[in-house]
Coordinates of C-alpha atoms in Angstrom, one line a residue:
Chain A
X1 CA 0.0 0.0 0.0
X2 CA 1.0 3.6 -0.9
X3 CA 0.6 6.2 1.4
X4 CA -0.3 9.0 0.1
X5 CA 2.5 12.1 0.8
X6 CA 1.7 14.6 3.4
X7 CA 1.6 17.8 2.4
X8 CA 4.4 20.2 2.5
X9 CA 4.4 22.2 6.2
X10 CA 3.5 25.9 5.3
X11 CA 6.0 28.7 5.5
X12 CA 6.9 29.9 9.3
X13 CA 6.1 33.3 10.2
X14 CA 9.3 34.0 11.4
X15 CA 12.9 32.6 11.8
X16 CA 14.1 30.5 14.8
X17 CA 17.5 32.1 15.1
X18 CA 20.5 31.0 17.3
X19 CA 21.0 33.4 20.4
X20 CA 24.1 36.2 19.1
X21 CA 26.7 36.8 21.8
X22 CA 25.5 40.8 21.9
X23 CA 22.2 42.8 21.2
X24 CA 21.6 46.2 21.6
X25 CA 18.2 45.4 23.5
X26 CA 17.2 42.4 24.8
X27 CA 13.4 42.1 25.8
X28 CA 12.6 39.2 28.1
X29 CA 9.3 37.5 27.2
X30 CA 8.0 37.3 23.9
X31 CA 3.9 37.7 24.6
X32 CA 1.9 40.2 23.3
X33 CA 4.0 43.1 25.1
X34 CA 7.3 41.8 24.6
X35 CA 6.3 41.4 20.9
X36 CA 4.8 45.0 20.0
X37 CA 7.8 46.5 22.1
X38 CA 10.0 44.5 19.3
X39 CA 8.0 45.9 16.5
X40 CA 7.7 49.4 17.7
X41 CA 11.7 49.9 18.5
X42 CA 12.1 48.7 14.9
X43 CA 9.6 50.8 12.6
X44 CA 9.7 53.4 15.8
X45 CA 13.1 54.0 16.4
X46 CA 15.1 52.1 13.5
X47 CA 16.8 50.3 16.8
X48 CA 16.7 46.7 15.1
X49 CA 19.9 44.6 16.7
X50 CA 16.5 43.2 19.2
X51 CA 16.2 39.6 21.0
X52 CA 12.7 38.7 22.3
X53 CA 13.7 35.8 24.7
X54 CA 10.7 33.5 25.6
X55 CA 11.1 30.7 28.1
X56 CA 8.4 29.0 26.9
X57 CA 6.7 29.5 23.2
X58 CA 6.0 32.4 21.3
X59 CA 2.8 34.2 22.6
X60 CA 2.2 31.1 25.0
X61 CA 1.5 32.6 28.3
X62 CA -1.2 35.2 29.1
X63 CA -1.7 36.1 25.4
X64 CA -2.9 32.8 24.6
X65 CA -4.8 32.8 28.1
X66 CA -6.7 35.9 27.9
X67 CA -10.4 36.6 27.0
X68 CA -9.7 39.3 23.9
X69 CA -11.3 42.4 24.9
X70 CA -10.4 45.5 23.9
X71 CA -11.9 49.0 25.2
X72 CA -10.8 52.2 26.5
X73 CA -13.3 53.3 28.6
X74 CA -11.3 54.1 31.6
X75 CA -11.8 56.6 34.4
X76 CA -8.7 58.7 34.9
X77 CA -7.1 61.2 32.2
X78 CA -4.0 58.8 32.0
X79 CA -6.0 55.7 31.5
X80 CA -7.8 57.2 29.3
X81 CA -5.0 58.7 27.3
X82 CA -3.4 55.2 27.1
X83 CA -5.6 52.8 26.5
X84 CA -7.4 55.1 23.9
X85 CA -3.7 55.5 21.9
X86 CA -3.8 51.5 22.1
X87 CA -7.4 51.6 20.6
X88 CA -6.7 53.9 17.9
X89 CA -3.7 51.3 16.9
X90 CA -5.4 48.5 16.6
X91 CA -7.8 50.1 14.5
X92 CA -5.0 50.4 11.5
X93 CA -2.7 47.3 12.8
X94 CA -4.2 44.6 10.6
X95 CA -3.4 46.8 7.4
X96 CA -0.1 48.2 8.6
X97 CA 0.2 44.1 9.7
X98 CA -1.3 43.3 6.7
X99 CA -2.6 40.5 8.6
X100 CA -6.2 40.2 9.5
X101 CA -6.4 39.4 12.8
X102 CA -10.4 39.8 13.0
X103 CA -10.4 43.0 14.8
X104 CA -14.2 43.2 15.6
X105 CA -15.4 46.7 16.8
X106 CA -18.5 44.9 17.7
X107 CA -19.0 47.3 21.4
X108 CA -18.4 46.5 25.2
X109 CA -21.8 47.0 27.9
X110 CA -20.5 47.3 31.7
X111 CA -23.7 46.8 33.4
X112 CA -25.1 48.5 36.6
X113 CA -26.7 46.5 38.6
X114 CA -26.9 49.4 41.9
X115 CA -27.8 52.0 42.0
X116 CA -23.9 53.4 42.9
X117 CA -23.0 51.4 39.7
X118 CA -25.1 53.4 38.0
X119 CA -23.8 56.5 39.1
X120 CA -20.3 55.1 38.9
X121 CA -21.4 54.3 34.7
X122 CA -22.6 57.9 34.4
X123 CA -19.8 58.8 35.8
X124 CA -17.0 57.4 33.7
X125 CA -19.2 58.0 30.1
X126 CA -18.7 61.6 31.5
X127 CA -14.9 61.3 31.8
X128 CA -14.6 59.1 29.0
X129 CA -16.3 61.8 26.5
X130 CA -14.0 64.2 28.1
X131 CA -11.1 62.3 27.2
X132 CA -12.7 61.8 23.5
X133 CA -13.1 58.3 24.1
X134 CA -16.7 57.2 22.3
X135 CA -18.6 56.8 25.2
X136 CA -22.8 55.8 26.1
X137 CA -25.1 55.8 29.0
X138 CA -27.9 53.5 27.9
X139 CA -31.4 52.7 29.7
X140 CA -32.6 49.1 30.2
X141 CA -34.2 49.3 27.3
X142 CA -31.7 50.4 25.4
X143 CA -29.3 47.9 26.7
X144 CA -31.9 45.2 25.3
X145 CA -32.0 46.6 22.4
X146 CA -27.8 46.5 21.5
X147 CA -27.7 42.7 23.0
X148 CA -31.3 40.8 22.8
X149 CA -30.5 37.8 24.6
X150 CA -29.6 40.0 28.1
X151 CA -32.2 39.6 30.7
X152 CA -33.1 43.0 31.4
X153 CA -36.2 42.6 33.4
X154 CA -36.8 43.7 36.7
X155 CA -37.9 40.5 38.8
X156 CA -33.9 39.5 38.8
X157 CA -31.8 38.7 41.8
X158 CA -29.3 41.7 40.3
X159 CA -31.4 43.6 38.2
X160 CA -30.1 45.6 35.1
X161 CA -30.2 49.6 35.9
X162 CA -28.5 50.6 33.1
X163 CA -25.3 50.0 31.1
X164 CA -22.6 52.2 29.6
X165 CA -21.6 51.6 26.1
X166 CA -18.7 52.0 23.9
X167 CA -19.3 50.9 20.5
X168 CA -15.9 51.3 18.8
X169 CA -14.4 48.7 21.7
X170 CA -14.6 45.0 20.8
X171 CA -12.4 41.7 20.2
X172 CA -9.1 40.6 18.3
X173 CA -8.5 37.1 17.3
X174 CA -5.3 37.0 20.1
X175 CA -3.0 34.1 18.9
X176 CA -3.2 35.9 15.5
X177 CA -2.1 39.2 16.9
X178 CA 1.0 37.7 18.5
X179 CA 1.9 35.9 15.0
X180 CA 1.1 39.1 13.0
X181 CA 3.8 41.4 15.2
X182 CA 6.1 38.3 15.2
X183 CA 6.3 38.4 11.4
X184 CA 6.7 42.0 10.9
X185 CA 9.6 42.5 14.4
X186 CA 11.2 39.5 12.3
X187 CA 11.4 40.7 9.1
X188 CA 13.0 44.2 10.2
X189 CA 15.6 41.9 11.5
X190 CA 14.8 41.1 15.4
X191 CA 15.7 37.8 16.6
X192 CA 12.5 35.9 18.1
X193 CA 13.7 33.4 20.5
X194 CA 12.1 30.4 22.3
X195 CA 12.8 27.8 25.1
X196 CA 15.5 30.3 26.6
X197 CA 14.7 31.6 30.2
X198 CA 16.6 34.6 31.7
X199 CA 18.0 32.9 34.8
X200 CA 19.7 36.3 36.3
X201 CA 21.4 39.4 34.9
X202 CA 25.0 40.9 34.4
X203 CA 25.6 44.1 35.7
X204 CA 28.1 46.8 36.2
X205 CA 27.9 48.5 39.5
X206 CA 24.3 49.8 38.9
X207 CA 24.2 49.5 35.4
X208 CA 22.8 46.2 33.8
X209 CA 24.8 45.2 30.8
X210 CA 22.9 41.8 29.5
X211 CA 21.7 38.5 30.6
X212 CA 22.3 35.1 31.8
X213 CA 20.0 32.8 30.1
X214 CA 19.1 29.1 29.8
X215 CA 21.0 28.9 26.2
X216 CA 23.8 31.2 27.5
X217 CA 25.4 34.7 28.0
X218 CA 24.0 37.7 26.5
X219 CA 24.9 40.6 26.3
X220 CA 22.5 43.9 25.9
X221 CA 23.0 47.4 25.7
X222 CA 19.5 47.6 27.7
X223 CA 16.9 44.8 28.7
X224 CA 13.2 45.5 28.6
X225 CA 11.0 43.0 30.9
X226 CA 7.7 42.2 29.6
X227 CA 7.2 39.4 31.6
X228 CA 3.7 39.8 32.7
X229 CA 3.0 37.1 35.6
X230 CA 6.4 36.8 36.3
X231 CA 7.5 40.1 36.6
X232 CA 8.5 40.4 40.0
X233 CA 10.5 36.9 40.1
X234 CA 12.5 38.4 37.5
X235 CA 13.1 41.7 38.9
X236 CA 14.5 40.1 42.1
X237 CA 17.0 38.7 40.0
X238 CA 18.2 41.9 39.4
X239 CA 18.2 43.6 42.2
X240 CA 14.5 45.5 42.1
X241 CA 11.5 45.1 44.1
X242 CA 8.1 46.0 42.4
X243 CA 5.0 46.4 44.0
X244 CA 3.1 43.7 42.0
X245 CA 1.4 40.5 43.7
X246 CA 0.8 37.4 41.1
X247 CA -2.5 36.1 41.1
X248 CA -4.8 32.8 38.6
X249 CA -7.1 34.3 36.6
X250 CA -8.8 31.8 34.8
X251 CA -11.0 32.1 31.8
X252 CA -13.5 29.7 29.9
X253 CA -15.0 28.9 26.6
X254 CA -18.4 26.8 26.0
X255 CA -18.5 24.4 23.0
X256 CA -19.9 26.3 19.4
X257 CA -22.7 27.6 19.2
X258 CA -24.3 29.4 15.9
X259 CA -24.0 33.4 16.7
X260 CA -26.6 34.8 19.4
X261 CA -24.0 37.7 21.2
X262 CA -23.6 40.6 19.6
X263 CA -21.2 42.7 21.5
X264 CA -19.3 42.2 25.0
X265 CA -21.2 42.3 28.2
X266 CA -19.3 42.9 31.7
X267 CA -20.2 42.8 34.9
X268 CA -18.9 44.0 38.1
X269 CA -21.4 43.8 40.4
X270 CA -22.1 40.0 39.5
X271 CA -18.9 39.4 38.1
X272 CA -18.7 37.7 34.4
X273 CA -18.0 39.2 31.0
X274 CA -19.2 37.1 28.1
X275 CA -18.6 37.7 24.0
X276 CA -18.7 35.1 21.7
X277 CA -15.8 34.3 20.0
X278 CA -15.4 34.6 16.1
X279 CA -16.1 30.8 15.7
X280 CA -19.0 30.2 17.6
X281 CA -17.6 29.5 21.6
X282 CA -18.7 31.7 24.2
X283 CA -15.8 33.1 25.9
X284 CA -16.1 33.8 29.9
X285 CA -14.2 35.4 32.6
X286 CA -14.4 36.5 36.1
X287 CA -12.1 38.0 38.7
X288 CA -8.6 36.8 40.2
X289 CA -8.1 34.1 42.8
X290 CA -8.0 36.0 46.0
X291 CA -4.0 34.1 46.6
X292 CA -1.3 34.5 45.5
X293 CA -0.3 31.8 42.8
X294 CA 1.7 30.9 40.0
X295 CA -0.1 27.8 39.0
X296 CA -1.8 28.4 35.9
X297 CA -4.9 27.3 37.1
X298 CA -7.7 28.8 39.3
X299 CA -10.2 27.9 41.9
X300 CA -13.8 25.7 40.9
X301 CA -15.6 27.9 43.1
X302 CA -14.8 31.1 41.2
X303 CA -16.3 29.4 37.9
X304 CA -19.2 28.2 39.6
X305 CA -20.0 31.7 40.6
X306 CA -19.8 33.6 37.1
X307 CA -22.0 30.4 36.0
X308 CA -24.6 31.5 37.7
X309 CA -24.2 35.3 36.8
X310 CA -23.8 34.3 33.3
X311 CA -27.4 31.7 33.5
X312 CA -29.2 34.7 35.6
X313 CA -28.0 37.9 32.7
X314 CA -28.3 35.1 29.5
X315 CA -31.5 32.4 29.9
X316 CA -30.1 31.2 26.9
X317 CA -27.0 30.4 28.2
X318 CA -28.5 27.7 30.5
X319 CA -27.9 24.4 28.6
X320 CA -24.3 25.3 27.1
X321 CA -21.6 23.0 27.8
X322 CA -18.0 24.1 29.4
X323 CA -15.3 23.0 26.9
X324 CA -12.2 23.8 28.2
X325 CA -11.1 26.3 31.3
X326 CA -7.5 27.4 31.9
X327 CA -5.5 29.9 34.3
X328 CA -3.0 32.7 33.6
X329 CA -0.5 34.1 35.7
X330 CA -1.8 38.2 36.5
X331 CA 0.6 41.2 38.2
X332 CA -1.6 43.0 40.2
X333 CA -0.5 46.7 42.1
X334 CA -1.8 48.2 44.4
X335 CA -3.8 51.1 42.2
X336 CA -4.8 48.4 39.5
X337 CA -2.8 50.5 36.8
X338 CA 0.6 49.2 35.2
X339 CA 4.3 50.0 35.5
X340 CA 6.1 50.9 32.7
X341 CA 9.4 52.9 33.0
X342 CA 13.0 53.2 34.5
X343 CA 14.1 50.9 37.4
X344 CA 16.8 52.0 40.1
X345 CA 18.9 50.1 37.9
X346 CA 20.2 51.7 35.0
X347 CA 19.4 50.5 31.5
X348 CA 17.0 48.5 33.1
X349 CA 13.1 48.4 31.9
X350 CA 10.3 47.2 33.1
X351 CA 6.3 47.1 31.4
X352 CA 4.2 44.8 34.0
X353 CA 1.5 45.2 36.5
X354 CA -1.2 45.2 33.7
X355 CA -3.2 43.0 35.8
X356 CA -6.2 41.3 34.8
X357 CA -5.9 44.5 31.4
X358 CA -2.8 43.9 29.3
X359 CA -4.5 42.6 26.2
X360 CA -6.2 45.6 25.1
X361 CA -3.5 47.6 26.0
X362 CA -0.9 45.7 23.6
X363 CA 0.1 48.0 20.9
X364 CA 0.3 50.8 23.1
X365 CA 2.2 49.1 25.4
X366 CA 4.8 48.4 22.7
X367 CA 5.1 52.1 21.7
X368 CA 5.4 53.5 25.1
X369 CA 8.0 50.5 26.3
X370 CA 9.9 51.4 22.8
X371 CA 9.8 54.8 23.6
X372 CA 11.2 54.5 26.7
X373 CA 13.7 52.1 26.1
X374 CA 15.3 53.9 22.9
X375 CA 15.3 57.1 24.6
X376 CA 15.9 56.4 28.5
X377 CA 12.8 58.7 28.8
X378 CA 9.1 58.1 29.4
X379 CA 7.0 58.8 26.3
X380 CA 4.2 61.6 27.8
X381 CA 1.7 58.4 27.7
X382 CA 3.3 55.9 30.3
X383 CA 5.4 59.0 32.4
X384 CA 2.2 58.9 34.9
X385 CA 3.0 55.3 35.4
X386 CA 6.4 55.3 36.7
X387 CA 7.2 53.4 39.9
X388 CA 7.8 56.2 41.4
X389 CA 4.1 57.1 42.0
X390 CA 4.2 54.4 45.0
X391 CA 6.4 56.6 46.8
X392 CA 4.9 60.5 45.3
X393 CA 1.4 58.9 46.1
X394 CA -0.1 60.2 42.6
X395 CA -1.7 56.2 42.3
X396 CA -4.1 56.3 39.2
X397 CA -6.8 54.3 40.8
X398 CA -8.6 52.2 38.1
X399 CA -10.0 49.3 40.3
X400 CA -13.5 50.2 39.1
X401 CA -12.8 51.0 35.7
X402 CA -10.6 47.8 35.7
X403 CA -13.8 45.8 35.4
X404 CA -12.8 43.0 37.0
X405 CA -12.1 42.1 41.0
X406 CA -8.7 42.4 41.8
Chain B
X1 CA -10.8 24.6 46.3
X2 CA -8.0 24.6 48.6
X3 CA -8.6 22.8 52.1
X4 CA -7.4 25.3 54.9
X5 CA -7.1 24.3 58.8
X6 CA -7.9 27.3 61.3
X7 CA -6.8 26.8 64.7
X8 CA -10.0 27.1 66.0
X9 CA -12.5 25.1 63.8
X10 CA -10.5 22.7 62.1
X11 CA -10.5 21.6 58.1
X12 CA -13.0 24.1 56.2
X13 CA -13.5 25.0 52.6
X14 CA -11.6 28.2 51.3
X15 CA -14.8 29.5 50.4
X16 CA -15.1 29.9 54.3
X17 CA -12.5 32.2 54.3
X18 CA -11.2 35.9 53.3
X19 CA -7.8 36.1 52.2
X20 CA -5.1 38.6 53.8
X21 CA -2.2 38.8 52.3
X22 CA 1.5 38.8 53.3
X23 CA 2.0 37.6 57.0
X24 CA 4.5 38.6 59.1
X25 CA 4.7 42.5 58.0
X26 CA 5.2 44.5 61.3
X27 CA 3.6 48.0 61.4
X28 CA 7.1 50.5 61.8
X29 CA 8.0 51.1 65.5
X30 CA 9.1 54.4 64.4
X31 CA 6.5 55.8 62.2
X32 CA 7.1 59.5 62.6
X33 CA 10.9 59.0 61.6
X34 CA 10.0 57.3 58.1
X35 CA 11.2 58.3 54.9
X36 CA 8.3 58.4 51.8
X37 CA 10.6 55.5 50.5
X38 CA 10.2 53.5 53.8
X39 CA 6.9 54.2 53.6
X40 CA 6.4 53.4 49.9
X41 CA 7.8 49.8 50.8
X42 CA 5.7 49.4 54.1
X43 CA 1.8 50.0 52.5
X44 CA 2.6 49.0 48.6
X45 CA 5.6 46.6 48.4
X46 CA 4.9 42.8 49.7
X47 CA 6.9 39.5 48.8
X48 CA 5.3 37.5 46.3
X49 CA 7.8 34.7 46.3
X50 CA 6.9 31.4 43.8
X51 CA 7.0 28.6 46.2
X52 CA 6.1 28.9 50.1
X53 CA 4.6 32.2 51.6
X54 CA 3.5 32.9 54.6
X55 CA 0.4 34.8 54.6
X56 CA -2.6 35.7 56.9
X57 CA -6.5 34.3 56.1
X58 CA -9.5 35.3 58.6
X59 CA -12.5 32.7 58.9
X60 CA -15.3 34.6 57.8
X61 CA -17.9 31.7 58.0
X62 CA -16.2 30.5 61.3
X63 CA -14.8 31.5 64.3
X64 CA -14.3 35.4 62.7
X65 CA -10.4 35.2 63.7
X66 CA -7.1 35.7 61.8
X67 CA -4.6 33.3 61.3
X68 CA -1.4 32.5 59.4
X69 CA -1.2 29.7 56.7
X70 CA 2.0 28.3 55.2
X71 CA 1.2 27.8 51.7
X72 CA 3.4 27.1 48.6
X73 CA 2.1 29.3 45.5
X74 CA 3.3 26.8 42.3
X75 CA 1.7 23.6 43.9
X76 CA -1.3 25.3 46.3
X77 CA 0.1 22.8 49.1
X78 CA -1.2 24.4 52.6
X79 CA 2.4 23.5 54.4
X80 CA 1.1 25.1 57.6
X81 CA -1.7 26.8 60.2
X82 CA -0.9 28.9 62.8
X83 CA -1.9 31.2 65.4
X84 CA -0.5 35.0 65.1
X85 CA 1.0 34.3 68.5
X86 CA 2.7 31.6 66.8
X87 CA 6.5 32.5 64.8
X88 CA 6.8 31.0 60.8
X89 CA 7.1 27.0 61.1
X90 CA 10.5 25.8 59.7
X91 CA 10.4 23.6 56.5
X92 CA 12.5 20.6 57.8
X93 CA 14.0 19.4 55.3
X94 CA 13.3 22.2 52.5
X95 CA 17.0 23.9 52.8
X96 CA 16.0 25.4 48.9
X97 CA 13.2 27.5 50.6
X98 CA 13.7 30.9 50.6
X99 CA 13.5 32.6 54.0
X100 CA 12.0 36.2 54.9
X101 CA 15.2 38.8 56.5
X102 CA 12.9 39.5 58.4
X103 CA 12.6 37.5 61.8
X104 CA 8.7 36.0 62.3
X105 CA 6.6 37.7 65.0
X106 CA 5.4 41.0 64.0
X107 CA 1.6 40.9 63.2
X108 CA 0.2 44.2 64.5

């Protein structure tokens, strides 16, 4: 019998260099963050002689973990500011990518379900419009009428008081995202590496001047952690403290289902957020474990919770089966807003303490972390969130514009 | 779920109980002579090591009181319960743990 010859395997999106001995930047983990930094010093700043060292695959920890949301409807003028850059990138990314990454401006609802949510949602569409972020304060009724299948009526435990809306926010097919900056950082000529951990750093007095890694000695005129989970492991390493605690956030998908959800729908006050992905699963989250972990996996009771949000907000929803559920690895600080900036050590980066947030954040994540990193200085968007503000006290407080508990 | 032992009540549910954090983080005995840094790292800075961590857990369902728990954060092993009153448990024969500077006691 003749077998019949497998196809040929398809083109790679981007080389699997050997480590070089020297690189003007290194950036240590190659997720979402570590990736867009990459691109952004390259078609940014020309800066091009880049490593992205990953110690596990390309794009494998929280971006392949994370529920694809994208919005910038954030409280405070610097949230605001950021997250709004980042939203204004990824609407021209999948041309300038030239990868279509189903960007789907399909609109985000946070619910009210008190009456202090509800002045809390007036609130923040006030700020948000403000800011120029697109921005909605929409009635029952109204809520009913952007997402049909939401129970809006008023004999619920939680009822729904209100919602604000803003329709340019939506979803991004993730793992896509990652492979999309991947090709483009590789092509300008930045070594994407895998299996190669950063055990500890080299350093000169105060100054660090490269890496020890799992595949050897490198050296770097500056190293950029984007490390996300494992931030604060790394920093110890070389020599800083940072004000993050690691928590499991886990996330869910149900098996297919033909489309019935038209938008996102989050909730604080009963805690889920539900879209439905572009292939027919319905994609759930809810907050962090309370603990501390690095496991990768979260707590039974914390599903079994945003179940029963979920079946209470979406009848519907009652007979869908859980397919799969995993756990990522979050940085949380103290005022639920990132780090990105200088360290006391010089030449030394660091982007982390996105939290339970760092998805929608990615592109502008990458410009400001480039920014900072070609220049030494802060790029006006990430100067208010320095590490310094710990000490100053100018925290930019976005627990409830965070969305979720944590 | 994890399965948590408070000195009072025994094996309960974590669902019966609030999480508190880092254990073991004395407030400054010298408060008026801090520096913003010191104070920086005494309200916003806590270990978050990967592996055991000693941190504090109050049964809410239960007894109401606070308590320390010995818990490693890769495998979710409870390692130890204790009584504030009580100092850190040693790890026999865990020499690759990393100990706090800092000596146990402290939990006001």
């Amino acid at each position: 019998m003749t077998a019949t010859p497998l196809p040929e395997h398809p083109d790679f999106l981007w080389r699997t260099p050997e480590p070089r001995s020297s690189y003007d930047v290194v950036i240590v983990g190659a997720g979402g963050h570590g990736l867009a930094t990459a691109y952004y010093l390259a078609r940014n700043h020309g800066i091009t002689n880049v490593a992205v060292l990953e110690k596990g695959w390309l794009a494998g920890g929280n971006m392949a973990r994370n529920t694809t949301i994208i919005r910038s409807n954030y409280l405070w003028d610097e949230s605001a500011a950021i997250y709004e850059h980042a939203l204004g990138l990824w609407e021209r990314l999948p041309e300038e990518l030239d990868y279509d990454f189903l960007f789907s401006q399909r609109g985000v609802l946070n619910l009210a379900h008190t009456l202090q949510d509800v002045r809390e949602g007036v609130r923040r569409v006030g700020a948000n419009r403000l800011n120029g972020v697109d921005a909605q304060w929409l009635e029952p009724d109204e809520v009913a009428k952007v997402c049909p299948i939401l129970n809006v009526s008023p004999r619920t435990r939680y009822p729904v008081l209100g919602a604000t809306f803003q329709p340019r926010a939506g979803i991004a097919k993730h793992d896509h995202v990652a492979w999309a900056l991947a090709r483009r950082a590789d092509e300008m000529g930045v070594d994407l590496i895998q299996g190669c951990e950063v055990t500890g750093f080299l350093k000169d007095g105060d100054r660090v001047v490269g890496v020890e890694t799992s595949r050897g000695r490198i050296l770097a005129g500056r190293v950029g952690l984007a490390a996300a989970g494992h931030s604060s492991v790394l920093a110890e390493r070389a020599g800083v403290r940072l004000p993050v605690q690691s928590h499991p956030l886990q996330a869910l998908v149900s098996e297919l289902h033909e489309p019935v959800h038209p938008t996102v729908v989050m909730s604080n006050h009963v805690h889920v957020y539900v879209s439905q992905a572009h292939k027919g699963e319905l994609v759930m989250g809810a907050g962090v474990d309370a603990y501390n972990g690095y496991g990768q996996r979260g707590s039974f009771h914390v599903i079994e919770r945003q179940m029963a949000a979920a079946v209470e907000l979406f009848p519907v929803f009652a007979r869908a089966h859980v397919l799969r559920t995993w756990g990522g690895i979050v940085d949380v600080t103290p005022d639920a807003s990132p780090i990105i900036g200088t360290t006391p050590v010089e030449n030394l980066y660091v982007n982390c303490g996105w939290g339970t947030g760092g998805f929608k954040a990615t592109p502008a994540a990458g410009w400001t972390f480039a920014h900072t990193i070609a220049t030494g200085e802060p790029h006006p968007l990430n100067a208010p969130f320095a590490l310094e503000r710990f000490t100053t006290g100018a925290l930019i407080d976005e627990h409830g514009a965070a969305a979720v508990a944590h | 779920m994890l399965l948590i032992s408070c000195p009072w009540c025994g094996p309960r549910d974590e669902t019966e109980y609030h999480y508190g954090g880092q254990a073991h983080v004395p407030y400054p005995g010298n408060p008026a002579d801090l520096t913003d840094e010191e104070w920086a790292a005494y309200v916003f800075y806590r270990d978050n090591p990967k592996g055991p961590f000693a941190e504090r857990w109050m049964h809410g369902t239960g007894c109401r009181r606070w308590f320390n728990v010995l818990r490693d954060t890769v495998s979710y092993e409870v390692l130890a319960a204790y009584r504030l009153d009580e100092p850190r448990p040693e790890l026999p024969g865990r020499a690759d743990v990393h100990q706090p500077a800092e000596p146990a006691g402290g939990n006001r």
